[in-house]
Amino acid sequence: MGTSFLVAVIIAGTPLLFATLGELITEKAGNLNLGVEGMMLIGAVAGFGAGFITKNPVMAIVGAVIAGALSALIYGFLTITLRANQVVSGLALTIFGAGLSSYLGTNFIGQKMPENIITFYEPIKIPLLNKIPVLGQMFFSQDIFVYLGYIMAIVLGIYLYHTRTGLNLRAVGENPSAADSSGININLYKYIHILIGGALCGLGGAYLAVVEVPQWQENITAGRGWIAIALVIFCKWNPYKATIGAYLFGGLSIIGFRLQHLNISQNLLDMLPYLITIIVLVISSMKKSKENSPPKGLSIPYFREER
């Protein structure tokens, strides 16, 4: 395994990074959305469809972002306005997303992205930085989606820990009653950040369909949405650590291809990322500390009248 493997790790980890950041910001608002897999699939088919029909690389991104946000809006309406159970609503969104992407993607099976879009998303070398041994090729000779992932993680970290709005968001997730008492519009915060989370999940799905593959395949996410939910716990609700976790699990997802010559069972290699996910969840649940704890208001419906 050489530099080419490290480059592939970053590519494989990028859809996980977008999805993890999307779920992270949703959970920071106090909502547990298990529909990440469904939102990624909807974003994937929307991004692929928009790119395939318009032959415009920007429209592929826009289509995925809008579709991801709209699918998250369904979840938000159910859990915020109607106060439905968050777990059930998220699972329903996953099933809905799988069915919708399968239905809409029927006409795209076997189709490739237009050549101009594939060319548009080819790797771009960052001057000077790409000359750094190993790291330059790994981190700074990638496509524009990968760089967008770096930027999103940094921007989200600054937003959460260094802005007043980010502080308000954390207050909404930790103690919505106290936040409400201080004049914060709880429902507005939840809606906005759930929509942002859905848009990021849509981007993660679009990366798979538009850049990484780039050919439509049914169930193209292959369970990455579930791994992203586990990664939020692994990274302790920290966007900077989410970057490390996403690339680590991205590496695990492709390591099977590199170990085929060792005559290890392919089924065992395919199972590896999910097995590691279970181990991470077990270890994380054993560590009881404030740092490892989720937002206190997570998955608890907020009723203003019950303050």
PDB file of N, CA and C in Angstrom, residues 19-36 39 71-91 93 168-176 185-198 201 228-229 232-233 237 294-303:
ATOM      1  N   ALA A  19     -21.794  13.300   5.412  1.00  0.00           N
ATOM      2  CA  ALA A  19     -22.932  12.734   6.128  1.00  0.00           C
ATOM      3  C   ALA A  19     -22.758  12.863   7.637  1.00  0.00           C
ATOM      4  N   THR A  20     -21.536  12.662   8.115  1.00  0.00           N
ATOM      5  CA  THR A  20     -21.281  12.776   9.556  1.00  0.00           C
ATOM      6  C   THR A  20     -21.490  14.211  10.040  1.00  0.00           C
ATOM      7  N   LEU A  21     -21.004  15.172   9.270  1.00  0.00           N
ATOM      8  CA  LEU A  21     -21.193  16.575   9.639  1.00  0.00           C
ATOM      9  C   LEU A  21     -22.686  16.926   9.627  1.00  0.00           C
ATOM     10  N   GLY A  22     -23.413  16.377   8.659  1.00  0.00           N
ATOM     11  CA  GLY A  22     -24.852  16.638   8.587  1.00  0.00           C
ATOM     12  C   GLY A  22     -25.584  16.101   9.797  1.00  0.00           C
ATOM     13  N   GLU A  23     -25.258  14.864  10.191  1.00  0.00           N
ATOM     14  CA  GLU A  23     -25.917  14.278  11.363  1.00  0.00           C
ATOM     15  C   GLU A  23     -25.467  14.982  12.641  1.00  0.00           C
ATOM     16  N   LEU A  24     -24.205  15.393  12.667  1.00  0.00           N
ATOM     17  CA  LEU A  24     -23.669  16.067  13.857  1.00  0.00           C
ATOM     18  C   LEU A  24     -24.419  17.367  14.145  1.00  0.00           C
ATOM     19  N   ILE A  25     -24.602  18.169  13.110  1.00  0.00           N
ATOM     20  CA  ILE A  25     -25.255  19.466  13.343  1.00  0.00           C
ATOM     21  C   ILE A  25     -26.748  19.265  13.666  1.00  0.00           C
ATOM     22  N   THR A  26     -27.318  18.185  13.140  1.00  0.00           N
ATOM     23  CA  THR A  26     -28.712  17.864  13.474  1.00  0.00           C
ATOM     24  C   THR A  26     -28.826  17.471  14.939  1.00  0.00           C
ATOM     25  N   GLU A  27     -27.903  16.637  15.401  1.00  0.00           N
ATOM     26  CA  GLU A  27     -27.944  16.198  16.798  1.00  0.00           C
ATOM     27  C   GLU A  27     -27.599  17.339  17.750  1.00  0.00           C
ATOM     28  N   LYS A  28     -26.777  18.275  17.310  1.00  0.00           N
ATOM     29  CA  LYS A  28     -26.479  19.438  18.153  1.00  0.00           C
ATOM     30  C   LYS A  28     -27.735  20.260  18.415  1.00  0.00           C
ATOM     31  N   ALA A  29     -28.716  20.144  17.496  1.00  0.00           N
ATOM     32  CA  ALA A  29     -29.987  20.846  17.691  1.00  0.00           C
ATOM     33  C   ALA A  29     -30.957  20.019  18.528  1.00  0.00           C
ATOM     34  N   GLY A  30     -30.491  18.838  18.981  1.00  0.00           N
ATOM     35  CA  GLY A  30     -31.321  18.025  19.862  1.00  0.00           C
ATOM     36  C   GLY A  30     -32.174  16.999  19.146  1.00  0.00           C
ATOM     37  N   ASN A  31     -31.946  16.803  17.850  1.00  0.00           N
ATOM     38  CA  ASN A  31     -32.750  15.833  17.094  1.00  0.00           C
ATOM     39  C   ASN A  31     -31.887  14.678  16.588  1.00  0.00           C
ATOM     40  N   LEU A  32     -32.311  13.466  16.879  1.00  0.00           N
ATOM     41  CA  LEU A  32     -31.636  12.271  16.384  1.00  0.00           C
ATOM     42  C   LEU A  32     -32.312  11.855  15.084  1.00  0.00           C
ATOM     43  N   ASN A  33     -31.593  12.001  13.986  1.00  0.00           N
ATOM     44  CA  ASN A  33     -32.157  11.667  12.675  1.00  0.00           C
ATOM     45  C   ASN A  33     -31.489  10.407  12.133  1.00  0.00           C
ATOM     46  N   LEU A  34     -32.194   9.292  12.194  1.00  0.00           N
ATOM     47  CA  LEU A  34     -31.658   8.031  11.686  1.00  0.00           C
ATOM     48  C   LEU A  34     -31.899   7.874  10.183  1.00  0.00           C
ATOM     49  N   GLY A  35     -32.340   8.940   9.565  1.00  0.00           N
ATOM     50  CA  GLY A  35     -32.628   8.877   8.133  1.00  0.00           C
ATOM     51  C   GLY A  35     -31.461   9.276   7.258  1.00  0.00           C
ATOM     52  N   VAL A  36     -30.230   9.262   7.790  1.00  0.00           N
ATOM     53  CA  VAL A  36     -29.063   9.693   7.012  1.00  0.00           C
ATOM     54  C   VAL A  36     -28.912   8.877   5.723  1.00  0.00           C
ATOM     55  N   MET A  39     -31.439  10.067   3.203  1.00  0.00           N
ATOM     56  CA  MET A  39     -31.131  11.400   2.653  1.00  0.00           C
ATOM     57  C   MET A  39     -29.946  11.332   1.699  1.00  0.00           C
ATOM     58  N   SER A  71     -35.754  16.444   1.906  1.00  0.00           N
ATOM     59  CA  SER A  71     -36.016  15.184   2.623  1.00  0.00           C
ATOM     60  C   SER A  71     -35.885  15.401   4.125  1.00  0.00           C
ATOM     61  N   ALA A  72     -34.932  16.234   4.539  1.00  0.00           N
ATOM     62  CA  ALA A  72     -34.801  16.554   5.958  1.00  0.00           C
ATOM     63  C   ALA A  72     -35.996  17.369   6.455  1.00  0.00           C
ATOM     64  N   LEU A  73     -36.574  18.157   5.547  1.00  0.00           N
ATOM     65  CA  LEU A  73     -37.752  18.951   5.923  1.00  0.00           C
ATOM     66  C   LEU A  73     -38.923  18.036   6.325  1.00  0.00           C
ATOM     67  N   ILE A  74     -39.040  16.903   5.643  1.00  0.00           N
ATOM     68  CA  ILE A  74     -40.092  15.938   6.007  1.00  0.00           C
ATOM     69  C   ILE A  74     -39.889  15.475   7.446  1.00  0.00           C
ATOM     70  N   TYR A  75     -38.637  15.117   7.741  1.00  0.00           N
ATOM     71  CA  TYR A  75     -38.309  14.675   9.104  1.00  0.00           C
ATOM     72  C   TYR A  75     -38.563  15.806  10.107  1.00  0.00           C
ATOM     73  N   GLY A  76     -38.140  17.028   9.751  1.00  0.00           N
ATOM     74  CA  GLY A  76     -38.329  18.162  10.651  1.00  0.00           C
ATOM     75  C   GLY A  76     -39.805  18.437  10.930  1.00  0.00           C
ATOM     76  N   PHE A  77     -40.609  18.382   9.883  1.00  0.00           N
ATOM     77  CA  PHE A  77     -42.052  18.626  10.069  1.00  0.00           C
ATOM     78  C   PHE A  77     -42.663  17.574  10.992  1.00  0.00           C
ATOM     79  N   LEU A  78     -42.257  16.327  10.804  1.00  0.00           N
ATOM     80  CA  LEU A  78     -42.812  15.246  11.628  1.00  0.00           C
ATOM     81  C   LEU A  78     -42.397  15.393  13.092  1.00  0.00           C
ATOM     82  N   THR A  79     -41.129  15.691  13.316  1.00  0.00           N
ATOM     83  CA  THR A  79     -40.613  15.657  14.693  1.00  0.00           C
ATOM     84  C   THR A  79     -40.723  16.987  15.432  1.00  0.00           C
ATOM     85  N   ILE A  80     -40.715  18.102  14.704  1.00  0.00           N
ATOM     86  CA  ILE A  80     -40.791  19.407  15.377  1.00  0.00           C
ATOM     87  C   ILE A  80     -42.235  19.891  15.435  1.00  0.00           C
ATOM     88  N   THR A  81     -42.868  19.954  14.300  1.00  0.00           N
ATOM     89  CA  THR A  81     -44.241  20.477  14.263  1.00  0.00           C
ATOM     90  C   THR A  81     -45.251  19.459  14.797  1.00  0.00           C
ATOM     91  N   LEU A  82     -45.139  18.212  14.324  1.00  0.00           N
ATOM     92  CA  LEU A  82     -46.104  17.189  14.754  1.00  0.00           C
ATOM     93  C   LEU A  82     -45.637  16.428  15.991  1.00  0.00           C
ATOM     94  N   ARG A  83     -44.378  16.636  16.390  1.00  0.00           N
ATOM     95  CA  ARG A  83     -43.800  16.002  17.583  1.00  0.00           C
ATOM     96  C   ARG A  83     -43.883  14.480  17.522  1.00  0.00           C
ATOM     97  N   ALA A  84     -43.637  13.946  16.345  1.00  0.00           N
ATOM     98  CA  ALA A  84     -43.619  12.494  16.186  1.00  0.00           C
ATOM     99  C   ALA A  84     -42.325  11.934  16.774  1.00  0.00           C
ATOM    100  N   ASN A  85     -42.319  10.634  17.001  1.00  0.00           N
ATOM    101  CA  ASN A  85     -41.136   9.972  17.548  1.00  0.00           C
ATOM    102  C   ASN A  85     -39.962  10.123  16.580  1.00  0.00           C
ATOM    103  N   GLN A  86     -38.822  10.583  17.087  1.00  0.00           N
ATOM    104  CA  GLN A  86     -37.676  10.870  16.222  1.00  0.00           C
ATOM    105  C   GLN A  86     -37.066   9.614  15.625  1.00  0.00           C
ATOM    106  N   VAL A  87     -36.989   8.554  16.404  1.00  0.00           N
ATOM    107  CA  VAL A  87     -36.385   7.313  15.915  1.00  0.00           C
ATOM    108  C   VAL A  87     -37.222   6.723  14.783  1.00  0.00           C
ATOM    109  N   VAL A  88     -38.521   6.636  15.026  1.00  0.00           N
ATOM    110  CA  VAL A  88     -39.414   6.059  14.015  1.00  0.00           C
ATOM    111  C   VAL A  88     -39.412   6.921  12.752  1.00  0.00           C
ATOM    112  N   SER A  89     -39.438   8.240  12.928  1.00  0.00           N
ATOM    113  CA  SER A  89     -39.451   9.148  11.778  1.00  0.00           C
ATOM    114  C   SER A  89     -38.173   9.004  10.952  1.00  0.00           C
ATOM    115  N   GLY A  90     -37.035   8.879  11.642  1.00  0.00           N
ATOM    116  CA  GLY A  90     -35.769   8.716  10.933  1.00  0.00           C
ATOM    117  C   GLY A  90     -35.713   7.408  10.157  1.00  0.00           C
ATOM    118  N   LEU A  91     -36.163   6.330  10.789  1.00  0.00           N
ATOM    119  CA  LEU A  91     -36.170   5.037  10.105  1.00  0.00           C
ATOM    120  C   LEU A  91     -37.103   5.068   8.898  1.00  0.00           C
ATOM    121  N   LEU A  93     -37.767   7.648   7.136  1.00  0.00           N
ATOM    122  CA  LEU A  93     -37.100   8.437   6.094  1.00  0.00           C
ATOM    123  C   LEU A  93     -36.078   7.597   5.340  1.00  0.00           C
ATOM    124  N   ASN A 168     -25.841  29.346  20.846  1.00  0.00           N
ATOM    125  CA  ASN A 168     -27.299  29.184  20.990  1.00  0.00           C
ATOM    126  C   ASN A 168     -27.745  27.792  20.540  1.00  0.00           C
ATOM    127  N   LEU A 169     -27.135  27.307  19.443  1.00  0.00           N
ATOM    128  CA  LEU A 169     -27.493  25.974  18.950  1.00  0.00           C
ATOM    129  C   LEU A 169     -27.162  24.906  19.989  1.00  0.00           C
ATOM    130  N   ARG A 170     -26.002  25.021  20.581  1.00  0.00           N
ATOM    131  CA  ARG A 170     -25.623  24.033  21.596  1.00  0.00           C
ATOM    132  C   ARG A 170     -26.557  24.112  22.801  1.00  0.00           C
ATOM    133  N   ALA A 171     -27.000  25.331  23.124  1.00  0.00           N
ATOM    134  CA  ALA A 171     -27.952  25.498  24.232  1.00  0.00           C
ATOM    135  C   ALA A 171     -29.284  24.833  23.902  1.00  0.00           C
ATOM    136  N   VAL A 172     -29.705  24.940  22.644  1.00  0.00           N
ATOM    137  CA  VAL A 172     -30.961  24.302  22.209  1.00  0.00           C
ATOM    138  C   VAL A 172     -30.863  22.784  22.366  1.00  0.00           C
ATOM    139  N   GLY A 173     -29.698  22.242  22.021  1.00  0.00           N
ATOM    140  CA  GLY A 173     -29.518  20.790  22.121  1.00  0.00           C
ATOM    141  C   GLY A 173     -29.370  20.310  23.549  1.00  0.00           C
ATOM    142  N   GLU A 174     -28.739  21.121  24.395  1.00  0.00           N
ATOM    143  CA  GLU A 174     -28.487  20.703  25.775  1.00  0.00           C
ATOM    144  C   GLU A 174     -29.706  20.921  26.671  1.00  0.00           C
ATOM    145  N   ASN A 175     -30.271  22.112  26.587  1.00  0.00           N
ATOM    146  CA  ASN A 175     -31.385  22.437  27.479  1.00  0.00           C
ATOM    147  C   ASN A 175     -32.346  23.394  26.770  1.00  0.00           C
ATOM    148  N   PRO A 176     -33.238  22.853  25.981  1.00  0.00           N
ATOM    149  CA  PRO A 176     -34.123  23.718  25.189  1.00  0.00           C
ATOM    150  C   PRO A 176     -35.015  24.615  26.049  1.00  0.00           C
ATOM    151  N   ASN A 185     -35.458  31.145  19.627  1.00  0.00           N
ATOM    152  CA  ASN A 185     -36.572  30.484  18.936  1.00  0.00           C
ATOM    153  C   ASN A 185     -36.192  29.018  18.681  1.00  0.00           C
ATOM    154  N   ILE A 186     -36.659  28.131  19.536  1.00  0.00           N
ATOM    155  CA  ILE A 186     -36.237  26.725  19.489  1.00  0.00           C
ATOM    156  C   ILE A 186     -36.583  26.068  18.151  1.00  0.00           C
ATOM    157  N   ASN A 187     -37.840  26.191  17.753  1.00  0.00           N
ATOM    158  CA  ASN A 187     -38.267  25.524  16.514  1.00  0.00           C
ATOM    159  C   ASN A 187     -37.511  26.029  15.294  1.00  0.00           C
ATOM    160  N   LEU A 188     -37.266  27.343  15.250  1.00  0.00           N
ATOM    161  CA  LEU A 188     -36.530  27.908  14.119  1.00  0.00           C
ATOM    162  C   LEU A 188     -35.115  27.344  14.053  1.00  0.00           C
ATOM    163  N   TYR A 189     -34.445  27.283  15.197  1.00  0.00           N
ATOM    164  CA  TYR A 189     -33.088  26.725  15.242  1.00  0.00           C
ATOM    165  C   TYR A 189     -33.091  25.277  14.791  1.00  0.00           C
ATOM    166  N   LYS A 190     -34.054  24.516  15.300  1.00  0.00           N
ATOM    167  CA  LYS A 190     -34.106  23.097  14.935  1.00  0.00           C
ATOM    168  C   LYS A 190     -34.338  22.934  13.432  1.00  0.00           C
ATOM    169  N   TYR A 191     -35.304  23.665  12.902  1.00  0.00           N
ATOM    170  CA  TYR A 191     -35.612  23.545  11.471  1.00  0.00           C
ATOM    171  C   TYR A 191     -34.393  23.890  10.610  1.00  0.00           C
ATOM    172  N   ILE A 192     -33.773  25.018  10.899  1.00  0.00           N
ATOM    173  CA  ILE A 192     -32.650  25.467  10.063  1.00  0.00           C
ATOM    174  C   ILE A 192     -31.515  24.442  10.069  1.00  0.00           C
ATOM    175  N   HIS A 193     -31.180  23.944  11.249  1.00  0.00           N
ATOM    176  CA  HIS A 193     -30.026  23.046  11.327  1.00  0.00           C
ATOM    177  C   HIS A 193     -30.348  21.630  10.844  1.00  0.00           C
ATOM    178  N   ILE A 194     -31.590  21.227  10.960  1.00  0.00           N
ATOM    179  CA  ILE A 194     -31.982  19.939  10.370  1.00  0.00           C
ATOM    180  C   ILE A 194     -31.912  20.022   8.842  1.00  0.00           C
ATOM    181  N   LEU A 195     -32.327  21.161   8.282  1.00  0.00           N
ATOM    182  CA  LEU A 195     -32.243  21.347   6.826  1.00  0.00           C
ATOM    183  C   LEU A 195     -30.784  21.379   6.363  1.00  0.00           C
ATOM    184  N   ILE A 196     -29.937  22.069   7.114  1.00  0.00           N
ATOM    185  CA  ILE A 196     -28.503  22.098   6.764  1.00  0.00           C
ATOM    186  C   ILE A 196     -27.924  20.684   6.824  1.00  0.00           C
ATOM    187  N   GLY A 197     -28.306  19.957   7.875  1.00  0.00           N
ATOM    188  CA  GLY A 197     -27.839  18.576   8.009  1.00  0.00           C
ATOM    189  C   GLY A 197     -28.273  17.724   6.832  1.00  0.00           C
ATOM    190  N   GLY A 198     -29.524  17.877   6.400  1.00  0.00           N
ATOM    191  CA  GLY A 198     -30.013  17.120   5.246  1.00  0.00           C
ATOM    192  C   GLY A 198     -29.275  17.491   3.975  1.00  0.00           C
ATOM    193  N   CYS A 201     -25.937  15.751   3.995  1.00  0.00           N
ATOM    194  CA  CYS A 201     -26.100  14.320   3.678  1.00  0.00           C
ATOM    195  C   CYS A 201     -26.344  14.135   2.186  1.00  0.00           C
ATOM    196  N   ALA A 228     -22.110   6.707   9.241  1.00  0.00           N
ATOM    197  CA  ALA A 228     -22.000   8.133   9.590  1.00  0.00           C
ATOM    198  C   ALA A 228     -22.654   8.421  10.944  1.00  0.00           C
ATOM    199  N   ILE A 229     -23.774   7.766  11.213  1.00  0.00           N
ATOM    200  CA  ILE A 229     -24.435   7.970  12.511  1.00  0.00           C
ATOM    201  C   ILE A 229     -23.523   7.497  13.643  1.00  0.00           C
ATOM    202  N   VAL A 232     -20.643   9.913  14.416  1.00  0.00           N
ATOM    203  CA  VAL A 232     -20.956  11.082  15.252  1.00  0.00           C
ATOM    204  C   VAL A 232     -20.618  10.777  16.708  1.00  0.00           C
ATOM    205  N   ILE A 233     -20.906   9.543  17.135  1.00  0.00           N
ATOM    206  CA  ILE A 233     -20.563   9.123  18.503  1.00  0.00           C
ATOM    207  C   ILE A 233     -19.050   8.964  18.612  1.00  0.00           C
ATOM    208  N   TRP A 237     -19.194  14.266  18.805  1.00  0.00           N
ATOM    209  CA  TRP A 237     -19.937  15.445  18.374  1.00  0.00           C
ATOM    210  C   TRP A 237     -19.001  16.630  18.102  1.00  0.00           C
ATOM    211  N   PRO A 294     -23.704  12.729  24.650  1.00  0.00           N
ATOM    212  CA  PRO A 294     -24.451  13.446  23.606  1.00  0.00           C
ATOM    213  C   PRO A 294     -25.146  14.663  24.192  1.00  0.00           C
ATOM    214  N   PRO A 295     -25.673  15.551  23.367  1.00  0.00           N
ATOM    215  CA  PRO A 295     -26.469  16.674  23.902  1.00  0.00           C
ATOM    216  C   PRO A 295     -27.593  16.134  24.793  1.00  0.00           C
ATOM    217  N   LYS A 296     -27.790  16.768  25.933  1.00  0.00           N
ATOM    218  CA  LYS A 296     -28.740  16.228  26.920  1.00  0.00           C
ATOM    219  C   LYS A 296     -30.173  16.201  26.399  1.00  0.00           C
ATOM    220  N   GLY A 297     -30.464  17.095  25.488  1.00  0.00           N
ATOM    221  CA  GLY A 297     -31.838  17.137  24.969  1.00  0.00           C
ATOM    222  C   GLY A 297     -32.038  16.287  23.726  1.00  0.00           C
ATOM    223  N   LEU A 298     -31.019  15.450  23.390  1.00  0.00           N
ATOM    224  CA  LEU A 298     -31.082  14.673  22.153  1.00  0.00           C
ATOM    225  C   LEU A 298     -32.242  13.685  22.161  1.00  0.00           C
ATOM    226  N   SER A 299     -33.011  13.715  21.109  1.00  0.00           N
ATOM    227  CA  SER A 299     -34.145  12.813  20.830  1.00  0.00           C
ATOM    228  C   SER A 299     -35.330  13.030  21.752  1.00  0.00           C
ATOM    229  N   ILE A 300     -35.278  14.087  22.587  1.00  0.00           N
ATOM    230  CA  ILE A 300     -36.415  14.383  23.471  1.00  0.00           C
ATOM    231  C   ILE A 300     -37.267  15.481  22.824  1.00  0.00           C
ATOM    232  N   PRO A 301     -38.520  15.194  22.496  1.00  0.00           N
ATOM    233  CA  PRO A 301     -39.378  16.228  21.884  1.00  0.00           C
ATOM    234  C   PRO A 301     -39.544  17.413  22.833  1.00  0.00           C
ATOM    235  N   TYR A 302     -39.559  18.617  22.263  1.00  0.00           N
ATOM    236  CA  TYR A 302     -39.686  19.806  23.114  1.00  0.00           C
ATOM    237  C   TYR A 302     -41.111  20.347  23.072  1.00  0.00           C
ATOM    238  N   PHE A 303     -41.706  20.422  24.254  1.00  0.00           N
ATOM    239  CA  PHE A 303     -43.041  20.994  24.397  1.00  0.00           C
ATOM    240  C   PHE A 303     -42.909  22.267  25.214  1.00  0.00           C
TER     241      PHE A 303
END
